[in-house]
């Protein structure tokens, strides 16, 4: 009994239960209109459907105000002129998104209609929950005037902009060697420029680094170019992918082989700006576990992004944001940085392909590592051909996203890093000083 009482205290559980009651009320109304009242013509059936939906919406509104979002104002102006219109807009927008965006997109990817329907219902419920929590039922008369994060999604919100010394471990150490891992497949036209630009900038700023290029069994002169680069600069080395071919396997090979205290994943096509790599290093030195760049926040820049890929990118990232309740909006981008203990803490890695770029950050967030967001610049490749095939990758991305979501919901924190007693807060400068003393 105590378990159910504790479960009922969760706002998300009450929300789901209230939605189920409203759905049952909708079915009951349809039965009464059609079977009892005899509304059997096409026109009357449609009228019954519209009336049932509207009455169910009003019923669910009252349920949520009583069971879920308690204590708000019941002034008629607030309810009739703001809350009810916004609630209708939220519910209608969820349905429109499901019918005209989610279902056609997943159907185009070849996802079965059963999974497609479940995803649509899940996304609609999450959107309705978030909008209701943050906008519809927000009490504007509250003294603090703050918006509280949705109860069912609250774990995702505090992670943003939280430094390592503020995180669960209470431990902090500087990055003494920064690794750059670059997977490369048939990149003879761009890999030399990419490596040289990164090396020159890091040398200029006296960053201790290694550049590790993973040759994914290229069929052109990529390996010969890498041999020349490693001979000219001892901080540059390359390995041949010992896994099967594929971006995800090549990246996993690099994550097995890098030697630094932290690693940045960089694309071989020179699309990522070297200046942003330097920014990643500086943020890691401030104590963050991870650094996630975004091309779509203030200060970010995108140059020559194909329009169809940009549209798919924004839809996919919006889908991830809604599912996990994130403020971060560029999860699918590979260009990110992680401390070594993060890479070890999110294993085992499952992805074989480009979906690894989603698995890494989502697992880092779900397993409790802190991260910083920073604007970055991205430019489309000038040489070679992109290896990403959207239609081939769609179902794989969806698999990884739902896999990590299930881990978050069902693992009960089994994979989160342990929470030792907090050590006193220290600044990054103090942490560097104490590290030098230990040496």
mmCIF file of N, CA and C in Angstrom, residues 8 128 147 176:
data_model
loop_
_atom_site.group_PDB
_atom_site.id
_atom_site.type_symbol
_atom_site.label_atom_id
_atom_site.label_comp_id
_atom_site.label_asym_id
_atom_site.label_seq_id
_atom_site.Cartn_x
_atom_site.Cartn_y
_atom_site.Cartn_z
ATOM 1 N N UNK A 8 1.491 7.386 -6.284
ATOM 2 C CA UNK A 8 0.424 8.348 -6.582
ATOM 3 C C UNK A 8 0.887 9.787 -6.344
ATOM 4 N N UNK A 128 1.728 17.378 -24.269
ATOM 5 C CA UNK A 128 0.579 17.867 -23.508
ATOM 6 C C UNK A 128 0.945 18.070 -22.040
ATOM 7 N N UNK A 147 8.815 28.993 -13.134
ATOM 8 C CA UNK A 147 8.218 27.810 -13.748
ATOM 9 C C UNK A 147 8.968 26.598 -13.236
ATOM 10 N N UNK A 176 45.128 16.936 -18.417
ATOM 11 C CA UNK A 176 46.548 17.100 -18.699
ATOM 12 C C UNK A 176 46.910 16.674 -20.117
#
